[in-house]
PDB file of C-alpha atoms in Angstrom:
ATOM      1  CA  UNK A1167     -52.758   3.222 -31.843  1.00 41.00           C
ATOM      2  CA  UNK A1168     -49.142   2.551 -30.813  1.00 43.00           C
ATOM      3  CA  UNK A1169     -47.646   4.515 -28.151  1.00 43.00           C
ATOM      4  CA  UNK A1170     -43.411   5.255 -28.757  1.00 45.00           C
ATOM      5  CA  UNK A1171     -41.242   5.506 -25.958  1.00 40.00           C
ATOM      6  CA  UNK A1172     -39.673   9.193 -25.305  1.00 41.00           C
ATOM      7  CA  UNK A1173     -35.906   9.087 -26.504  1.00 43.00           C
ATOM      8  CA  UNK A1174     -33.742   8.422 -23.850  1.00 48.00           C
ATOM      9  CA  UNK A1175     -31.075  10.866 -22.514  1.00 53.00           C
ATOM     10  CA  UNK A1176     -28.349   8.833 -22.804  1.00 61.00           C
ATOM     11  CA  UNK A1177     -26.635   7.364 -25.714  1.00 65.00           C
ATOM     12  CA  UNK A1178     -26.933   3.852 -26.634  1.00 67.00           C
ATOM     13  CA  UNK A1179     -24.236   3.125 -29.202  1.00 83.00           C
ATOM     14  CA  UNK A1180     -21.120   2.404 -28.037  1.00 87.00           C
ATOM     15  CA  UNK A1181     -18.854   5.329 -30.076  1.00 89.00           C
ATOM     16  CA  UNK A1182     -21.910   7.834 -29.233  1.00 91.00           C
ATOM     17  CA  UNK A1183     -21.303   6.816 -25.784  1.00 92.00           C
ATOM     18  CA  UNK A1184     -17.662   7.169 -25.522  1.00 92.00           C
ATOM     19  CA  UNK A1185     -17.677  10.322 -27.103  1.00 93.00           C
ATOM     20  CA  UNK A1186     -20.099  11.653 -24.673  1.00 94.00           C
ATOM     21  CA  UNK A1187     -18.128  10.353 -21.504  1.00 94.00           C
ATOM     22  CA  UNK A1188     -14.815  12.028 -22.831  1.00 94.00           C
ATOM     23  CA  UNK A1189     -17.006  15.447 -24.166  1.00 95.00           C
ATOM     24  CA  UNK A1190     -18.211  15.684 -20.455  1.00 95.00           C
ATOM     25  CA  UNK A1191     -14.971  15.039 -18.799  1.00 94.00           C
ATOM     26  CA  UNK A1192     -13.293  17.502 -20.958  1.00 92.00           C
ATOM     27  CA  UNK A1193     -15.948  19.668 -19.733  1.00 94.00           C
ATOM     28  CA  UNK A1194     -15.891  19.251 -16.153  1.00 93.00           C
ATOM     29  CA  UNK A1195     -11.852  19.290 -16.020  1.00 89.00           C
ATOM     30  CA  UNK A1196     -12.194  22.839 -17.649  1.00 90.00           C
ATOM     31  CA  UNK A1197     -14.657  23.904 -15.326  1.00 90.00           C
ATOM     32  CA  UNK A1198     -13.082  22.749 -12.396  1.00 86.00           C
ATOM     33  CA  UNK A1199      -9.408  24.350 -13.154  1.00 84.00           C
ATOM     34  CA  UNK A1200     -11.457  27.688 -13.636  1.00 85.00           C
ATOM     35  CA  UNK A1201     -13.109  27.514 -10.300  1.00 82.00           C
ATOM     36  CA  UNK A1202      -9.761  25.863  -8.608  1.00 74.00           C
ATOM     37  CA  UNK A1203      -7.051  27.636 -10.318  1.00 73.00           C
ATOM     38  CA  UNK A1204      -8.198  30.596 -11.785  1.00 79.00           C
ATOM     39  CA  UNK A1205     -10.905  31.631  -9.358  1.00 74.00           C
ATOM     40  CA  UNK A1206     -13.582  32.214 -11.800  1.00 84.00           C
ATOM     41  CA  UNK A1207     -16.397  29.830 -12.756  1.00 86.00           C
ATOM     42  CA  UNK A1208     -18.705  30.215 -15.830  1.00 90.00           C
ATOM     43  CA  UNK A1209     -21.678  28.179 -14.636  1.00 89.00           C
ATOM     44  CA  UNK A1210     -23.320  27.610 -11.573  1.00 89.00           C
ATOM     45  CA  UNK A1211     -23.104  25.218  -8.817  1.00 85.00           C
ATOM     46  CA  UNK A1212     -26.497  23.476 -10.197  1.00 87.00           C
ATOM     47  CA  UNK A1213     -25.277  23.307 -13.937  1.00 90.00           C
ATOM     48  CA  UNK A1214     -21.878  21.006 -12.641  1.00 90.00           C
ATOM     49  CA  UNK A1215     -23.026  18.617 -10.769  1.00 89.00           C
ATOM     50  CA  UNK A1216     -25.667  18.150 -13.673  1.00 91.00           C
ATOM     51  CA  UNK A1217     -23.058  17.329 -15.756  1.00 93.00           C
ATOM     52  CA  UNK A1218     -21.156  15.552 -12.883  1.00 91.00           C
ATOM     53  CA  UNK A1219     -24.375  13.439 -12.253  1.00 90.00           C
ATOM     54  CA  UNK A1220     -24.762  12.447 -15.931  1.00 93.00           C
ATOM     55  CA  UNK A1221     -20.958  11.273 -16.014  1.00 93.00           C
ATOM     56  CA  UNK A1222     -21.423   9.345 -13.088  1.00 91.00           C
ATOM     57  CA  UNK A1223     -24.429   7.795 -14.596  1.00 91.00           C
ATOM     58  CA  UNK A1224     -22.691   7.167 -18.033  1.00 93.00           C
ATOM     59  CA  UNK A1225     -19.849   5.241 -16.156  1.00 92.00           C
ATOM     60  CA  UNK A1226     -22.181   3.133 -14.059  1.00 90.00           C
ATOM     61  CA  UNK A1227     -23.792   1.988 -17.392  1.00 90.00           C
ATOM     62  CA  UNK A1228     -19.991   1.639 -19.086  1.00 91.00           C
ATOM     63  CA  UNK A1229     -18.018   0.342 -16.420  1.00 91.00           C
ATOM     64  CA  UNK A1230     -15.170  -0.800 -18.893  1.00 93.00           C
ATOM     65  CA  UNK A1231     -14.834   2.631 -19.749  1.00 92.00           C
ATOM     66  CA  UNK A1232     -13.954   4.191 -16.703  1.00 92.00           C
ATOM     67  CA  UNK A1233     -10.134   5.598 -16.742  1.00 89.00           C
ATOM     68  CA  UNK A1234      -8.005   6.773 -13.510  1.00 84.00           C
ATOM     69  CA  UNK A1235      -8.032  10.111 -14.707  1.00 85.00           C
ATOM     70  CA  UNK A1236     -12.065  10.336 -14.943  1.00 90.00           C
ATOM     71  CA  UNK A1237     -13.377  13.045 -12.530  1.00 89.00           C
ATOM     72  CA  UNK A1238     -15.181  10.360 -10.793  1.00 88.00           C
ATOM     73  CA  UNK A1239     -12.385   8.607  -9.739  1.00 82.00           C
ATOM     74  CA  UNK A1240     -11.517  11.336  -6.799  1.00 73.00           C
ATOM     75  CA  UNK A1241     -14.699  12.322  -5.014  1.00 54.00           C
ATOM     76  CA  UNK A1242     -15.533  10.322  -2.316  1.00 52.00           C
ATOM     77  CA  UNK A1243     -12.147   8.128  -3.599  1.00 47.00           C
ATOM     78  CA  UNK A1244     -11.323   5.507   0.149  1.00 53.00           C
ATOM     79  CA  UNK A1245      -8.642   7.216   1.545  1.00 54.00           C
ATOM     80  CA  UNK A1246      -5.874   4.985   2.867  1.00 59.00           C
ATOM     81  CA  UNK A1247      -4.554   4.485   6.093  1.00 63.00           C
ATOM     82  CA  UNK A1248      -1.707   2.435   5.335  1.00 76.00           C
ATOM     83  CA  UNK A1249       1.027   3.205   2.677  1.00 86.00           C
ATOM     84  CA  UNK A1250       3.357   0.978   0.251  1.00 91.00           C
ATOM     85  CA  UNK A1251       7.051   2.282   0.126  1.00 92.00           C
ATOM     86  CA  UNK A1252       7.653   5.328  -2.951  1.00 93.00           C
ATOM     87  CA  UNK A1253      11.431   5.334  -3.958  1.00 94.00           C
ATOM     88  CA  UNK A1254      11.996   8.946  -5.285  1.00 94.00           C
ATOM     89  CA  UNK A1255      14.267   8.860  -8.584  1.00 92.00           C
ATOM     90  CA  UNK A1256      15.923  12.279  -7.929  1.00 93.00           C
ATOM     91  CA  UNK A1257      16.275  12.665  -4.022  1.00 93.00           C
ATOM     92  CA  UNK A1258      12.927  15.333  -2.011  1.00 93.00           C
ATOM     93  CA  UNK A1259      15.592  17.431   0.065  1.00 88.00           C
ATOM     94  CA  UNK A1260      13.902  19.962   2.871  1.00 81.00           C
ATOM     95  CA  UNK A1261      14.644  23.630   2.970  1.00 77.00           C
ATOM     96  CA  UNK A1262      16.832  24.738   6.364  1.00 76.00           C
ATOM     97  CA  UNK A1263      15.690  27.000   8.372  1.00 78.00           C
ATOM     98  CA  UNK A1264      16.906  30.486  10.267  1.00 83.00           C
ATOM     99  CA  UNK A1265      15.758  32.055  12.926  1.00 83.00           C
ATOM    100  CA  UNK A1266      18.152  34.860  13.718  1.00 89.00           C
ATOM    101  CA  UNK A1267      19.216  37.925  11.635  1.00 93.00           C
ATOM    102  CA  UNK A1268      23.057  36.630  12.384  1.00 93.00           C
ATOM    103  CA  UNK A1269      21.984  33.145  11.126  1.00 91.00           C
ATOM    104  CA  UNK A1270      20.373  34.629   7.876  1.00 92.00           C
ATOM    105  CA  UNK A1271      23.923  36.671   7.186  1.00 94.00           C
ATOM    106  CA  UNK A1272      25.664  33.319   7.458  1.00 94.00           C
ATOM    107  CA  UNK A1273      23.747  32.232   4.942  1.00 93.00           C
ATOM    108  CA  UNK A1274      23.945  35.333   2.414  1.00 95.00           C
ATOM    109  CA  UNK A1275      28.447  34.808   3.168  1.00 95.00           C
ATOM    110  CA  UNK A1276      27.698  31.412   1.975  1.00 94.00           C
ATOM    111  CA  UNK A1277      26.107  31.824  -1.138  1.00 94.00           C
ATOM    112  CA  UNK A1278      28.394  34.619  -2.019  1.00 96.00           C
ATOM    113  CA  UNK A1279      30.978  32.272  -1.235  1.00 96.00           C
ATOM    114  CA  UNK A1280      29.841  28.952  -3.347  1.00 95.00           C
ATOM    115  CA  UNK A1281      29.565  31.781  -6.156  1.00 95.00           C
ATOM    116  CA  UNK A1282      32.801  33.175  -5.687  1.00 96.00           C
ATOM    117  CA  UNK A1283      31.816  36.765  -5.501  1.00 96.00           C
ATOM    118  CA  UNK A1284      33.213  39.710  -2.981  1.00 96.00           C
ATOM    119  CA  UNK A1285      31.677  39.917   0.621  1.00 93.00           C
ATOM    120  CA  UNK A1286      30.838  43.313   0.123  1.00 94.00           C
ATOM    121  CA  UNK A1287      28.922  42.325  -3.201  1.00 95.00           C
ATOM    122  CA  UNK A1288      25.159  43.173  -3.358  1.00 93.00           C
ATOM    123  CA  UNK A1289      22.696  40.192  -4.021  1.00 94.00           C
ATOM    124  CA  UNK A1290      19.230  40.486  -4.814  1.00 94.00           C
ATOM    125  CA  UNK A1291      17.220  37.179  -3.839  1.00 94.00           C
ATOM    126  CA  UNK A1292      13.774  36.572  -4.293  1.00 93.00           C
ATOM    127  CA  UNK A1293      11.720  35.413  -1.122  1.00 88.00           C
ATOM    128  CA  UNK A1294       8.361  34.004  -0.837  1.00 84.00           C
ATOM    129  CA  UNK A1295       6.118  32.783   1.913  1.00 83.00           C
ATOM    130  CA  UNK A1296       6.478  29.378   3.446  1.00 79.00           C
ATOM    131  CA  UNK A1297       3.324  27.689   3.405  1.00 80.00           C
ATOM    132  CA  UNK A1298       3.990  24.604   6.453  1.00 79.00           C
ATOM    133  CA  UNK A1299       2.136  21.749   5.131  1.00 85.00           C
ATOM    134  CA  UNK A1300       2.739  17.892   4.022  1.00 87.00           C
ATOM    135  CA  UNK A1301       5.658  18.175   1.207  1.00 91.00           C
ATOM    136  CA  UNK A1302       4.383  15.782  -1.747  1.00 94.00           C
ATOM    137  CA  UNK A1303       5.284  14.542  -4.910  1.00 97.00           C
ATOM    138  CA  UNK A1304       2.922  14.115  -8.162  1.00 97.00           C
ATOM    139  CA  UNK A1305       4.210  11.616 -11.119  1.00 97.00           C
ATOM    140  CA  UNK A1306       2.490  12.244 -14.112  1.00 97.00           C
ATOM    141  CA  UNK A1307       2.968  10.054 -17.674  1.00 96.00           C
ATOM    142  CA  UNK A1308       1.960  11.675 -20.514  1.00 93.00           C
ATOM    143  CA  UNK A1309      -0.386  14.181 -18.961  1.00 93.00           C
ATOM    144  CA  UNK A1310      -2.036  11.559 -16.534  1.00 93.00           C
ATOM    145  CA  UNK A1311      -1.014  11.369 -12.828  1.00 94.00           C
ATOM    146  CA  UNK A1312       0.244   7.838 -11.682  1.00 95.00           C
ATOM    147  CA  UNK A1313       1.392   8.342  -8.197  1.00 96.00           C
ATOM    148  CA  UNK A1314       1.372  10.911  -5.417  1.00 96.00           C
ATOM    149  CA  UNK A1315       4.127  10.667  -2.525  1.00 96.00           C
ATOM    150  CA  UNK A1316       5.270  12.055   0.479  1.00 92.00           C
ATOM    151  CA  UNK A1317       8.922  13.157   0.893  1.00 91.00           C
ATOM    152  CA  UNK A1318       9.654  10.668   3.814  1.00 89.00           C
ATOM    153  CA  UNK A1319      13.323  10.158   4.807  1.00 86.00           C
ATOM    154  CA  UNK A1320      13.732  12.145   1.241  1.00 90.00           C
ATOM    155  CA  UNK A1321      14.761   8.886  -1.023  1.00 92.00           C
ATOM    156  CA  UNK A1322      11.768   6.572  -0.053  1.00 92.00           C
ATOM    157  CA  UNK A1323       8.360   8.144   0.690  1.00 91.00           C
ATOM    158  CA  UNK A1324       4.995   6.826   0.909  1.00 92.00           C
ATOM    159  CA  UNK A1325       2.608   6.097  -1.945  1.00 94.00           C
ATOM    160  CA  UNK A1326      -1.082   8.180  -1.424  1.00 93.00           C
ATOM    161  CA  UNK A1327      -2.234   8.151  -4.240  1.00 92.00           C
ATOM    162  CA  UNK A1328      -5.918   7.451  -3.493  1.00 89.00           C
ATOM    163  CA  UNK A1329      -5.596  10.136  -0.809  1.00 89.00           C
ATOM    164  CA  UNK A1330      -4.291  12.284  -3.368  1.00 91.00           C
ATOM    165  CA  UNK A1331      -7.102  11.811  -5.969  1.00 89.00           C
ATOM    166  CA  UNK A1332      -9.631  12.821  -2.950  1.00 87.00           C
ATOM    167  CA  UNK A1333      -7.899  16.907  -3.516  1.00 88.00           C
ATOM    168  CA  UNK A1334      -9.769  18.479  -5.609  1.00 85.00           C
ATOM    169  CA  UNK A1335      -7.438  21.079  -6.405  1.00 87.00           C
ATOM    170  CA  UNK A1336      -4.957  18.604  -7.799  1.00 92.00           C
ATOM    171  CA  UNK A1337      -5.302  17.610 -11.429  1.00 91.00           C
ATOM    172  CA  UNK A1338      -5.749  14.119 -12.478  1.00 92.00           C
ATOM    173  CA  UNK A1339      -5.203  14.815 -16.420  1.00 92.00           C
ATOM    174  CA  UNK A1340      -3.117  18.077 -17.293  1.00 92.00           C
ATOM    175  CA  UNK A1341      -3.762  20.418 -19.405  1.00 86.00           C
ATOM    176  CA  UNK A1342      -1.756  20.843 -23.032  1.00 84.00           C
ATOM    177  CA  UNK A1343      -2.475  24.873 -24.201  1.00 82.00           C
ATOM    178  CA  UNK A1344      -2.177  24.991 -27.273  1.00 81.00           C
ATOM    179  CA  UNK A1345      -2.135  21.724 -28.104  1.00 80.00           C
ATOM    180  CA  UNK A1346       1.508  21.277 -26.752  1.00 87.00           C
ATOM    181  CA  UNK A1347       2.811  17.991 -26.438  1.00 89.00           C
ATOM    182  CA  UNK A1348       3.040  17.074 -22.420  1.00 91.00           C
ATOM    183  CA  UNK A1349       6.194  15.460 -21.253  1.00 93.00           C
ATOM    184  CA  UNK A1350       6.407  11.300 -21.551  1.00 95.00           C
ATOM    185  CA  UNK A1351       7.092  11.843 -17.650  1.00 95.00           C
ATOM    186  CA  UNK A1352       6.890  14.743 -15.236  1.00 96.00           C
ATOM    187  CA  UNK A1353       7.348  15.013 -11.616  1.00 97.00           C
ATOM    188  CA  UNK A1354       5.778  18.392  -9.327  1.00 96.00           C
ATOM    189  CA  UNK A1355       6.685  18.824  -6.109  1.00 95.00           C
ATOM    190  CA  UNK A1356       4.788  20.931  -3.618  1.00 91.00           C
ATOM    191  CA  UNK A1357       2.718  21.252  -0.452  1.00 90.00           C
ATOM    192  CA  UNK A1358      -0.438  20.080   0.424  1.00 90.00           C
ATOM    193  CA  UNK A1359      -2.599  21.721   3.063  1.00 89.00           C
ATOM    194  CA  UNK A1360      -5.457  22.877   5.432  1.00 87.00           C
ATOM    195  CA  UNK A1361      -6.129  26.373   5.513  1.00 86.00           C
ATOM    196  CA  UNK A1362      -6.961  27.941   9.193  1.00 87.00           C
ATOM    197  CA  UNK A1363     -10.455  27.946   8.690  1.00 90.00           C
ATOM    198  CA  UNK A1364     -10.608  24.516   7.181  1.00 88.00           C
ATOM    199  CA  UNK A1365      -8.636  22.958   9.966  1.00 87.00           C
ATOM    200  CA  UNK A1366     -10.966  25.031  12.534  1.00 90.00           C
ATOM    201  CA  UNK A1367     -13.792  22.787  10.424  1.00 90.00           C
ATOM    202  CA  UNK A1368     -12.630  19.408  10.704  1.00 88.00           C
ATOM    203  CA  UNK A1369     -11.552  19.617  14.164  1.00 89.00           C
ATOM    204  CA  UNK A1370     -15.061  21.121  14.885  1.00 91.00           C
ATOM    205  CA  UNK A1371     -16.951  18.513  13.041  1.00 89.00           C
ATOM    206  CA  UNK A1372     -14.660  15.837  15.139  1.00 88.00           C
ATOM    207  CA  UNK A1373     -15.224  16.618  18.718  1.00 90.00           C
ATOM    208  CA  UNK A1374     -19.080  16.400  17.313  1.00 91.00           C
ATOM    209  CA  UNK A1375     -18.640  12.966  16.141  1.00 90.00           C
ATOM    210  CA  UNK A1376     -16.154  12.056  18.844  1.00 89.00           C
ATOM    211  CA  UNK A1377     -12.876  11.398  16.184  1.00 86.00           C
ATOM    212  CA  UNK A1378      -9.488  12.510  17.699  1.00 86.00           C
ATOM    213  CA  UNK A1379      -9.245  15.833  16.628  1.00 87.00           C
ATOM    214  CA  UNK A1380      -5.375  17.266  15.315  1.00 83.00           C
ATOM    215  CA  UNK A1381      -2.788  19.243  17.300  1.00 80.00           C
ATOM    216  CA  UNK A1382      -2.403  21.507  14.386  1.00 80.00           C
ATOM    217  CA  UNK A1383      -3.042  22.003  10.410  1.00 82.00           C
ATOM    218  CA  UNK A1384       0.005  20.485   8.680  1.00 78.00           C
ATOM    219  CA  UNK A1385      -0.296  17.286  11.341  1.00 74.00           C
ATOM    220  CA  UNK A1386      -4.327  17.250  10.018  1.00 78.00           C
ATOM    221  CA  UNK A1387      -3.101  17.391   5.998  1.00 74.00           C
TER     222      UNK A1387
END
């Protein structure tokens, strides 16, 4: 009597293989813009990293196919301490700021002004809150990012791109709905940082370990 060996979980052909790798990143990059963007996951802690584990285990046993935007590629990514220069194509100007009710009129006369209307002309603007963090810049080639950047002196910045991968709430691949065509090249421009409670965390976990801890939340993002 011959005894057979249970089939094995993972595929061993080489197109079976691929197909899996991409069917489970697909998968996880769905899953994690539903818990990250939209704020409401359809499985359970457990039932990701199960299929987090198997794509890790997939990529260990298919190095060569391992792509930048694989969800792999950010967690536990080496952060960098040190930074290559990142010429911006279009210049990352900062937003001036007013601190005085005469200061904000100024500004209203301006604008009317530069748009050649009346001073006694009514102008409806639309304001939103500030959020002070680290002002970056995400380059993305058809769909995949390819560099993250900080503003800097506004035409060169700094390349942190591995940092960048290490966010979990930044996407690696975007999406397409509806099967849209993404852009050969796209550029977004934002802020990264620590919420309150975050920042509270890391400083608390530092004085534990004995790290330097930060002054404040934008100088710890």
């Amino acid at each position: 009597m011959s005894l057979q060996q249970p089939p094995s979980l993972f595929p061993d052909d080489e197109e079976a293989l691929k197909a899996r790798i991409e069917e489970l990143r697909r998968e996880i990059r769905e899953h994690d813009y539903r818990y990250y963007v939209l704020n409401a996951p359809t499985i359970s802690d457990a039932a990701y990293d199960a299929l987090f584990r198997e794509l890790v285990e997939l990529e260990r046993r298919a190095p060569h196919l391992i792509t930048p935007d694989s969800p792999t590629q950010r967690v536990g990514g080496q952060v960098q301490t040190t930074f290559t220069p990142a010429p911006h194509a279009v210049p990352m100007l900062s937003l001036d700021n007013v601190f005085t009710e005469q200061e904000l009129r100024d500004w209203d006369a301006r604008i009317k002004r530069f748009l050649g209307l009346e001073p006694e002309t009514v102008v409806e603007y639309t304001a939103e809150l500030k959020i002070d963090g680290l002002s970056i810049s995400l380059t993305y080639e058809h769909g995949v990012m390819v560099r993250a950047a900080t503003r800097g002196t506004g035409t060169v910045g700094e390349d942190i791109t591995p940092n960048a991968r290490t966010i979990r709430s930044i996407p690696l691949r975007l999406r397409a709905e509806r099967n849209e065509v993404l852009p050969e090249r796209l550029e977004a421009r934002g802020e990264a940082y620590l919420s309150h409670a975050e920042f509270a965390s890391i400083n608390a976990e530092n004085e534990v370990t004995g790290a330097p801890t930060f002054a404040n939340p934008r100088n710890a993002a």
